């Protein structure tokens, strides 16, 4: 249920967008965020979806220092984009973005490679986090039967070890939203402990802090492999037709 007191309509948020990856699995000739869909880079699609949301004021964009592509995009002149240096791993890029945010209680983090994020899902995440006064992530329950894999002794092929109960398994998406100070501290502590941090929630979990699961759309895909590009193109067009963009 909506709560107009707890969720002010005009509250403004900043989103950290890690965009310093090389997109190895995409097998393309440039980092995947610079591949185009409808003559617009994936990065532009993502940032436009974020900055056109009524509650998002600015984006902190983590870009690789050697990136030769960003300067050629129209994003370079956008006053609502604060550019920072990306790091070796995604978590380093996110932390680099968090370092320039000082006066915001909450922060969102969203992958550059997820251009199909809808305003409705951003609304839902912000509302649920504020109402529950808890960090949270967009996510979806797993639908396939899940197998634990092991390498077979005989050769390099993988074998099924066993079937995992999927009833409590969810796919973690972005955006993910947390209190800025808590997230910064959680990531720094996790790095000191040498933990592998693949999303913001994993840092928050390792700090023993709560994170709610907010059910999100399954078309919020992370473009990862070549076949994802045509899917993202399709979803973006569908969403625009349905006024979800
Ligand atoms: N990312 C980043 N800094 C890194 C690595 C990743 O900012 N050192 C960003 C990517 O640009 C992407 C997001 O984190 O927007 C999610 O990561 P992923 O999908 O794994 O992208 P890549 O690391 O670029 O792809 P791959 O793992 O296939 O190389
Ligand atoms: Mg990666």
mmCIF file of C-alpha atoms and ligand atoms in Angstrom:
data_model
loop_
_atom_site.group_PDB
_atom_site.id
_atom_site.type_symbol
_atom_site.label_atom_id
_atom_site.label_comp_id
_atom_site.label_asym_id
_atom_site.label_seq_id
_atom_site.Cartn_x
_atom_site.Cartn_y
_atom_site.Cartn_z
ATOM 1 C CA UNK A 1 0.000 0.000 0.000
ATOM 2 C CA UNK A 2 1.345 3.470 -0.799
ATOM 3 C CA UNK A 3 2.291 5.754 2.043
ATOM 4 C CA UNK A 4 2.449 9.402 0.964
ATOM 5 C CA UNK A 5 4.045 10.523 4.230
ATOM 6 C CA UNK A 6 6.949 8.088 4.086
ATOM 7 C CA UNK A 7 7.513 8.406 0.344
ATOM 8 C CA UNK A 8 7.643 12.050 -0.722
ATOM 9 C CA UNK A 9 6.739 12.351 -4.409
ATOM 10 C CA UNK A 10 9.586 14.728 -5.161
ATOM 11 C CA UNK A 11 12.429 13.160 -3.159
ATOM 12 C CA UNK A 12 15.539 13.096 -5.347
ATOM 13 C CA UNK A 13 18.068 10.274 -5.570
ATOM 14 C CA UNK A 14 21.454 9.689 -7.160
ATOM 15 C CA UNK A 15 22.215 6.499 -9.080
ATOM 16 C CA UNK A 16 25.736 5.080 -9.354
ATOM 17 C CA UNK A 17 26.160 3.368 -12.734
ATOM 18 C CA UNK A 18 29.163 1.049 -13.082
ATOM 19 C CA UNK A 19 30.161 1.167 -16.775
ATOM 20 C CA UNK A 20 33.856 0.318 -16.684
ATOM 21 C CA UNK A 21 33.675 -3.322 -17.743
ATOM 22 C CA UNK A 22 35.094 -4.707 -20.968
ATOM 23 C CA UNK A 23 32.212 -7.061 -21.736
ATOM 24 C CA UNK A 24 34.359 -10.132 -22.290
ATOM 25 C CA UNK A 25 31.419 -12.535 -22.621
ATOM 26 C CA UNK A 26 29.798 -10.350 -25.298
ATOM 27 C CA UNK A 27 32.643 -11.156 -27.702
ATOM 28 C CA UNK A 28 32.279 -7.751 -29.393
ATOM 29 C CA UNK A 29 34.952 -5.413 -30.730
ATOM 30 C CA UNK A 30 34.095 -2.718 -28.164
ATOM 31 C CA UNK A 31 32.896 -2.779 -24.528
ATOM 32 C CA UNK A 32 29.267 -3.938 -24.640
ATOM 33 C CA UNK A 33 27.878 -0.695 -23.188
ATOM 34 C CA UNK A 34 28.872 1.002 -26.453
ATOM 35 C CA UNK A 35 27.067 -1.437 -28.745
ATOM 36 C CA UNK A 36 24.030 0.224 -30.265
ATOM 37 C CA UNK A 37 20.344 -0.548 -30.293
ATOM 38 C CA UNK A 38 18.331 1.723 -32.619
ATOM 39 C CA UNK A 39 21.327 4.010 -33.183
ATOM 40 C CA UNK A 40 21.768 4.655 -29.490
ATOM 41 C CA UNK A 41 24.393 3.069 -27.263
ATOM 42 C CA UNK A 42 23.248 0.701 -24.529
ATOM 43 C CA UNK A 43 24.792 3.164 -22.069
ATOM 44 C CA UNK A 44 22.632 5.996 -23.431
ATOM 45 C CA UNK A 45 19.479 3.883 -23.243
ATOM 46 C CA UNK A 46 20.252 3.032 -19.615
ATOM 47 C CA UNK A 47 21.125 6.570 -18.552
ATOM 48 C CA UNK A 48 18.139 8.064 -20.338
ATOM 49 C CA UNK A 49 15.809 5.638 -18.564
ATOM 50 C CA UNK A 50 17.340 6.676 -15.228
ATOM 51 C CA UNK A 51 17.525 10.447 -15.711
ATOM 52 C CA UNK A 52 13.985 10.655 -17.119
ATOM 53 C CA UNK A 53 12.613 9.195 -13.868
ATOM 54 C CA UNK A 54 10.986 11.888 -11.717
ATOM 55 C CA UNK A 55 12.935 10.925 -8.573
ATOM 56 C CA UNK A 56 16.386 10.669 -10.136
ATOM 57 C CA UNK A 57 18.418 13.868 -10.168
ATOM 58 C CA UNK A 58 21.877 12.713 -11.152
ATOM 59 C CA UNK A 59 23.895 9.744 -12.285
ATOM 60 C CA UNK A 60 27.439 9.027 -11.093
ATOM 61 C CA UNK A 61 29.027 7.167 -13.978
ATOM 62 C CA UNK A 62 32.112 4.991 -13.464
ATOM 63 C CA UNK A 63 34.078 4.800 -16.707
ATOM 64 C CA UNK A 64 37.433 3.183 -17.399
ATOM 65 C CA UNK A 65 40.284 5.731 -17.546
ATOM 66 C CA UNK A 66 41.353 4.318 -20.923
ATOM 67 C CA UNK A 67 37.835 4.487 -22.353
ATOM 68 C CA UNK A 68 38.009 6.085 -25.798
ATOM 69 C CA UNK A 69 34.293 5.701 -26.551
ATOM 70 C CA UNK A 70 32.523 7.806 -23.936
ATOM 71 C CA UNK A 71 33.929 11.087 -25.248
ATOM 72 C CA UNK A 72 32.255 10.357 -28.585
ATOM 73 C CA UNK A 73 28.763 9.954 -27.113
ATOM 74 C CA UNK A 74 26.221 12.720 -26.592
ATOM 75 C CA UNK A 75 26.308 11.890 -22.873
ATOM 76 C CA UNK A 76 29.618 13.707 -22.489
ATOM 77 C CA UNK A 77 27.904 17.133 -22.259
ATOM 78 C CA UNK A 78 25.128 16.049 -19.904
ATOM 79 C CA UNK A 79 25.334 18.190 -16.751
ATOM 80 C CA UNK A 80 23.455 15.548 -14.744
ATOM 81 C CA UNK A 81 26.211 12.993 -15.212
ATOM 82 C CA UNK A 82 29.140 13.029 -12.783
ATOM 83 C CA UNK A 83 32.007 11.013 -14.223
ATOM 84 C CA UNK A 84 34.378 9.004 -12.002
ATOM 85 C CA UNK A 85 37.165 6.507 -12.703
ATOM 86 C CA UNK A 86 36.106 2.884 -12.810
ATOM 87 C CA UNK A 87 38.120 0.151 -11.101
ATOM 88 C CA UNK A 88 39.413 -3.339 -11.721
ATOM 89 C CA UNK A 89 36.249 -5.142 -10.575
ATOM 90 C CA UNK A 90 32.633 -3.973 -10.654
ATOM 91 C CA UNK A 91 32.733 -3.402 -6.890
ATOM 92 C CA UNK A 92 35.748 -1.057 -7.294
ATOM 93 C CA UNK A 93 33.820 0.967 -9.864
ATOM 94 C CA UNK A 94 30.809 1.203 -7.544
ATOM 95 C CA UNK A 95 32.971 2.284 -4.594
ATOM 96 C CA UNK A 96 34.644 4.921 -6.750
ATOM 97 C CA UNK A 97 31.154 6.318 -7.462
ATOM 98 C CA UNK A 98 30.113 6.209 -3.813
ATOM 99 C CA UNK A 99 33.182 8.262 -2.830
ATOM 100 C CA UNK A 100 31.774 11.385 -4.539
ATOM 101 C CA UNK A 101 28.361 11.164 -2.859
ATOM 102 C CA UNK A 102 28.405 12.952 0.476
ATOM 103 C CA UNK A 103 25.053 14.335 1.382
ATOM 104 C CA UNK A 104 22.512 11.749 0.250
ATOM 105 C CA UNK A 105 20.975 9.355 2.771
ATOM 106 C CA UNK A 106 20.119 6.759 0.113
ATOM 107 C CA UNK A 107 21.825 5.673 -3.079
ATOM 108 C CA UNK A 108 20.829 3.421 -5.958
ATOM 109 C CA UNK A 109 23.267 1.368 -8.039
ATOM 110 C CA UNK A 110 22.324 0.213 -11.547
ATOM 111 C CA UNK A 111 24.323 -1.742 -14.138
ATOM 112 C CA UNK A 112 25.057 0.111 -17.384
ATOM 113 C CA UNK A 113 24.277 -3.175 -19.124
ATOM 114 C CA UNK A 114 20.585 -3.144 -18.060
ATOM 115 C CA UNK A 115 18.883 -0.720 -20.466
ATOM 116 C CA UNK A 116 15.403 -2.269 -20.108
ATOM 117 C CA UNK A 117 14.807 -0.975 -16.585
ATOM 118 C CA UNK A 118 11.322 0.536 -16.309
ATOM 119 C CA UNK A 119 10.150 3.547 -14.329
ATOM 120 C CA UNK A 120 7.526 1.374 -12.622
ATOM 121 C CA UNK A 121 10.204 -0.948 -11.237
ATOM 122 C CA UNK A 122 12.310 1.998 -10.024
ATOM 123 C CA UNK A 123 9.180 3.389 -8.305
ATOM 124 C CA UNK A 124 8.512 0.046 -6.675
ATOM 125 C CA UNK A 125 12.066 -0.359 -5.356
ATOM 126 C CA UNK A 126 12.266 3.178 -3.950
ATOM 127 C CA UNK A 127 8.864 2.900 -2.325
ATOM 128 C CA UNK A 128 9.520 -0.505 -0.726
ATOM 129 C CA UNK A 129 12.925 0.548 0.637
ATOM 130 C CA UNK A 130 11.574 3.771 2.142
ATOM 131 C CA UNK A 131 8.431 2.174 3.592
ATOM 132 C CA UNK A 132 10.475 -0.648 5.158
ATOM 133 C CA UNK A 133 13.398 1.652 6.004
ATOM 134 C CA UNK A 134 15.633 -1.096 4.623
ATOM 135 C CA UNK A 135 17.984 -1.605 1.731
ATOM 136 C CA UNK A 136 16.576 -3.674 -1.110
ATOM 137 C CA UNK A 137 17.049 -5.042 -4.598
ATOM 138 C CA UNK A 138 14.922 -5.773 -7.629
ATOM 139 C CA UNK A 139 14.842 -9.535 -8.071
ATOM 140 C CA UNK A 140 12.760 -12.406 -9.439
ATOM 141 C CA UNK A 141 12.113 -15.953 -8.228
ATOM 142 C CA UNK A 142 13.971 -18.638 -10.166
ATOM 143 C CA UNK A 143 11.645 -20.544 -12.527
ATOM 144 C CA UNK A 144 13.839 -23.348 -13.912
ATOM 145 C CA UNK A 145 14.836 -26.489 -12.038
ATOM 146 C CA UNK A 146 18.250 -25.726 -10.548
ATOM 147 C CA UNK A 147 21.210 -28.111 -10.726
ATOM 148 C CA UNK A 148 24.438 -28.087 -8.774
ATOM 149 C CA UNK A 149 27.243 -28.886 -11.242
ATOM 150 C CA UNK A 150 30.526 -30.734 -10.723
ATOM 151 C CA UNK A 151 33.306 -31.473 -13.180
ATOM 152 C CA UNK A 152 33.286 -35.138 -14.151
ATOM 153 C CA UNK A 153 36.514 -37.021 -13.471
ATOM 154 C CA UNK A 154 36.587 -38.696 -16.855
ATOM 155 C CA UNK A 155 36.752 -35.549 -18.992
ATOM 156 C CA UNK A 156 36.180 -31.806 -18.955
ATOM 157 C CA UNK A 157 32.390 -32.017 -19.160
ATOM 158 C CA UNK A 158 30.203 -30.903 -16.302
ATOM 159 C CA UNK A 159 27.870 -33.317 -14.547
ATOM 160 C CA UNK A 160 24.867 -32.863 -12.316
ATOM 161 C CA UNK A 161 25.737 -33.313 -8.674
ATOM 162 C CA UNK A 162 22.190 -32.760 -7.418
ATOM 163 C CA UNK A 163 19.015 -30.727 -7.794
ATOM 164 C CA UNK A 164 18.745 -27.637 -5.609
ATOM 165 C CA UNK A 165 15.451 -26.641 -4.012
ATOM 166 C CA UNK A 166 14.506 -23.577 -6.040
ATOM 167 C CA UNK A 167 11.663 -22.395 -3.823
ATOM 168 C CA UNK A 168 13.925 -19.970 -1.982
ATOM 169 C CA UNK A 169 16.162 -18.959 -4.899
ATOM 170 C CA UNK A 170 15.901 -15.548 -6.580
ATOM 171 C CA UNK A 171 17.766 -13.853 -9.421
ATOM 172 C CA UNK A 172 19.305 -10.564 -8.214
ATOM 173 C CA UNK A 173 18.845 -7.610 -10.606
ATOM 174 C CA UNK A 174 19.637 -3.933 -10.328
ATOM 175 C CA UNK A 175 18.843 -1.239 -9.308
ATOM 176 C CA UNK A 176 19.823 -2.010 -5.744
ATOM 177 C CA UNK A 177 19.149 0.650 -3.116
ATOM 178 C CA UNK A 178 20.860 1.150 0.236
ATOM 179 C CA UNK A 179 21.760 3.813 2.779
ATOM 180 C CA UNK A 180 24.855 5.437 1.264
ATOM 181 C CA UNK A 181 26.977 5.299 4.430
ATOM 182 C CA UNK A 182 26.088 1.684 5.170
ATOM 183 C CA UNK A 183 26.843 0.543 1.640
ATOM 184 C CA UNK A 184 30.195 2.353 1.527
ATOM 185 C CA UNK A 185 31.229 0.851 4.870
ATOM 186 C CA UNK A 186 29.974 -2.624 3.962
ATOM 187 C CA UNK A 187 31.978 -2.649 0.715
ATOM 188 C CA UNK A 188 35.121 -1.345 2.416
ATOM 189 C CA UNK A 189 34.841 -3.977 5.165
ATOM 190 C CA UNK A 190 34.221 -6.762 2.647
ATOM 191 C CA UNK A 191 37.294 -5.687 0.684
ATOM 192 C CA UNK A 192 39.434 -5.753 3.822
ATOM 193 C CA UNK A 193 38.192 -9.309 4.466
ATOM 194 C CA UNK A 194 38.972 -10.255 0.863
ATOM 195 C CA UNK A 195 35.379 -11.311 0.112
ATOM 196 C CA UNK A 196 34.094 -11.616 -3.460
ATOM 197 C CA UNK A 197 31.433 -8.983 -3.979
ATOM 198 C CA UNK A 198 29.387 -9.335 -7.166
ATOM 199 C CA UNK A 199 26.576 -6.963 -6.227
ATOM 200 C CA UNK A 200 25.797 -4.405 -3.521
ATOM 201 C CA UNK A 201 23.571 -6.823 -1.652
ATOM 202 C CA UNK A 202 26.453 -9.264 -1.137
ATOM 203 C CA UNK A 203 28.422 -6.542 0.669
ATOM 204 C CA UNK A 204 25.380 -5.621 2.779
ATOM 205 C CA UNK A 205 24.782 -9.316 3.602
ATOM 206 C CA UNK A 206 28.376 -9.759 4.745
ATOM 207 C CA UNK A 207 27.910 -6.781 7.086
ATOM 208 C CA UNK A 208 24.858 -8.495 8.600
ATOM 209 C CA UNK A 209 22.457 -5.810 7.371
ATOM 210 C CA UNK A 210 18.982 -6.542 5.951
ATOM 211 C CA UNK A 211 18.091 -6.402 2.274
ATOM 212 C CA UNK A 212 14.536 -6.836 1.004
ATOM 213 C CA UNK A 213 13.657 -8.581 -2.264
ATOM 214 C CA UNK A 214 11.389 -6.446 -4.449
ATOM 215 C CA UNK A 215 9.780 -8.444 -7.225
ATOM 216 C CA UNK A 216 10.844 -6.958 -10.566
ATOM 217 C CA UNK A 217 10.148 -7.474 -14.267
ATOM 218 C CA UNK A 218 11.990 -10.309 -15.975
ATOM 219 C CA UNK A 219 12.742 -8.180 -19.001
ATOM 220 C CA UNK A 220 15.234 -6.177 -16.893
ATOM 221 C CA UNK A 221 18.001 -8.308 -18.399
ATOM 222 C CA UNK A 222 21.724 -7.713 -18.087
ATOM 223 C CA UNK A 223 23.101 -7.773 -21.617
ATOM 224 C CA UNK A 224 25.854 -10.346 -21.206
ATOM 225 C CA UNK A 225 26.090 -12.615 -24.250
ATOM 226 C CA UNK A 226 25.603 -11.878 -27.975
ATOM 227 C CA UNK A 227 22.062 -13.264 -28.067
ATOM 228 C CA UNK A 228 20.966 -10.789 -25.365
ATOM 229 C CA UNK A 229 21.274 -7.831 -27.721
ATOM 230 C CA UNK A 230 18.350 -8.806 -29.934
ATOM 231 C CA UNK A 231 16.292 -9.600 -26.835
ATOM 232 C CA UNK A 232 16.996 -6.163 -25.325
ATOM 233 C CA UNK A 233 16.058 -4.537 -28.648
ATOM 234 C CA UNK A 234 12.740 -6.416 -28.585
ATOM 235 C CA UNK A 235 12.005 -5.580 -24.935
ATOM 236 C CA UNK A 236 12.819 -1.885 -25.386
ATOM 237 C CA UNK A 237 10.405 -1.658 -28.341
ATOM 238 C CA UNK A 238 7.679 -3.552 -26.483
ATOM 239 C CA UNK A 239 8.066 -1.327 -23.439
ATOM 240 C CA UNK A 240 7.861 1.861 -25.493
ATOM 241 C CA UNK A 241 4.687 0.545 -27.185
ATOM 242 C CA UNK A 242 3.215 -0.215 -23.758
ATOM 243 C CA UNK A 243 4.363 3.153 -22.397
ATOM 244 C CA UNK A 244 6.666 1.524 -19.855
ATOM 245 C CA UNK A 245 9.817 3.298 -20.992
HETATM 246 N N1 LIG B 1 31.673 -3.053 -14.511
HETATM 247 C C1 LIG B 1 32.415 -1.967 -14.034
HETATM 248 N N2 LIG B 1 33.730 -2.137 -13.692
HETATM 249 C C2 LIG B 1 34.321 -3.342 -13.820
HETATM 250 C C3 LIG B 1 33.576 -4.460 -14.293
HETATM 251 C C4 LIG B 1 32.234 -4.277 -14.614
HETATM 252 O O1 LIG B 1 31.904 -0.861 -13.913
HETATM 253 N N3 LIG B 1 35.608 -3.464 -13.508
HETATM 254 C C5 LIG B 1 30.274 -2.829 -14.906
HETATM 255 C C6 LIG B 1 29.983 -3.233 -16.337
HETATM 256 O O2 LIG B 1 30.353 -2.190 -17.244
HETATM 257 C C7 LIG B 1 28.503 -3.532 -16.325
HETATM 258 C C8 LIG B 1 28.233 -3.948 -14.867
HETATM 259 O O3 LIG B 1 29.412 -3.622 -14.127
HETATM 260 O O4 LIG B 1 27.702 -2.405 -16.598
HETATM 261 C C9 LIG B 1 27.888 -5.419 -14.766
HETATM 262 O O5 LIG B 1 29.026 -6.219 -15.082
HETATM 263 P P1 LIG B 1 29.105 -7.307 -16.242
HETATM 264 O O6 LIG B 1 27.762 -7.531 -16.832
HETATM 265 O O7 LIG B 1 29.883 -8.457 -15.720
HETATM 266 O O8 LIG B 1 29.956 -6.523 -17.372
HETATM 267 P P2 LIG B 1 31.428 -6.805 -17.854
HETATM 268 O O9 LIG B 1 32.312 -7.054 -16.681
HETATM 269 O O10 LIG B 1 31.780 -5.682 -18.757
HETATM 270 O O11 LIG B 1 31.251 -8.130 -18.729
HETATM 271 P P3 LIG B 1 32.128 -9.483 -18.649
HETATM 272 O O12 LIG B 1 32.010 -9.969 -17.226
HETATM 273 O O13 LIG B 1 31.491 -10.387 -19.658
HETATM 274 O O14 LIG B 1 33.525 -9.091 -19.013
HETATM 275 MG MG1 LIG B 2 31.957 -8.780 -15.399
#
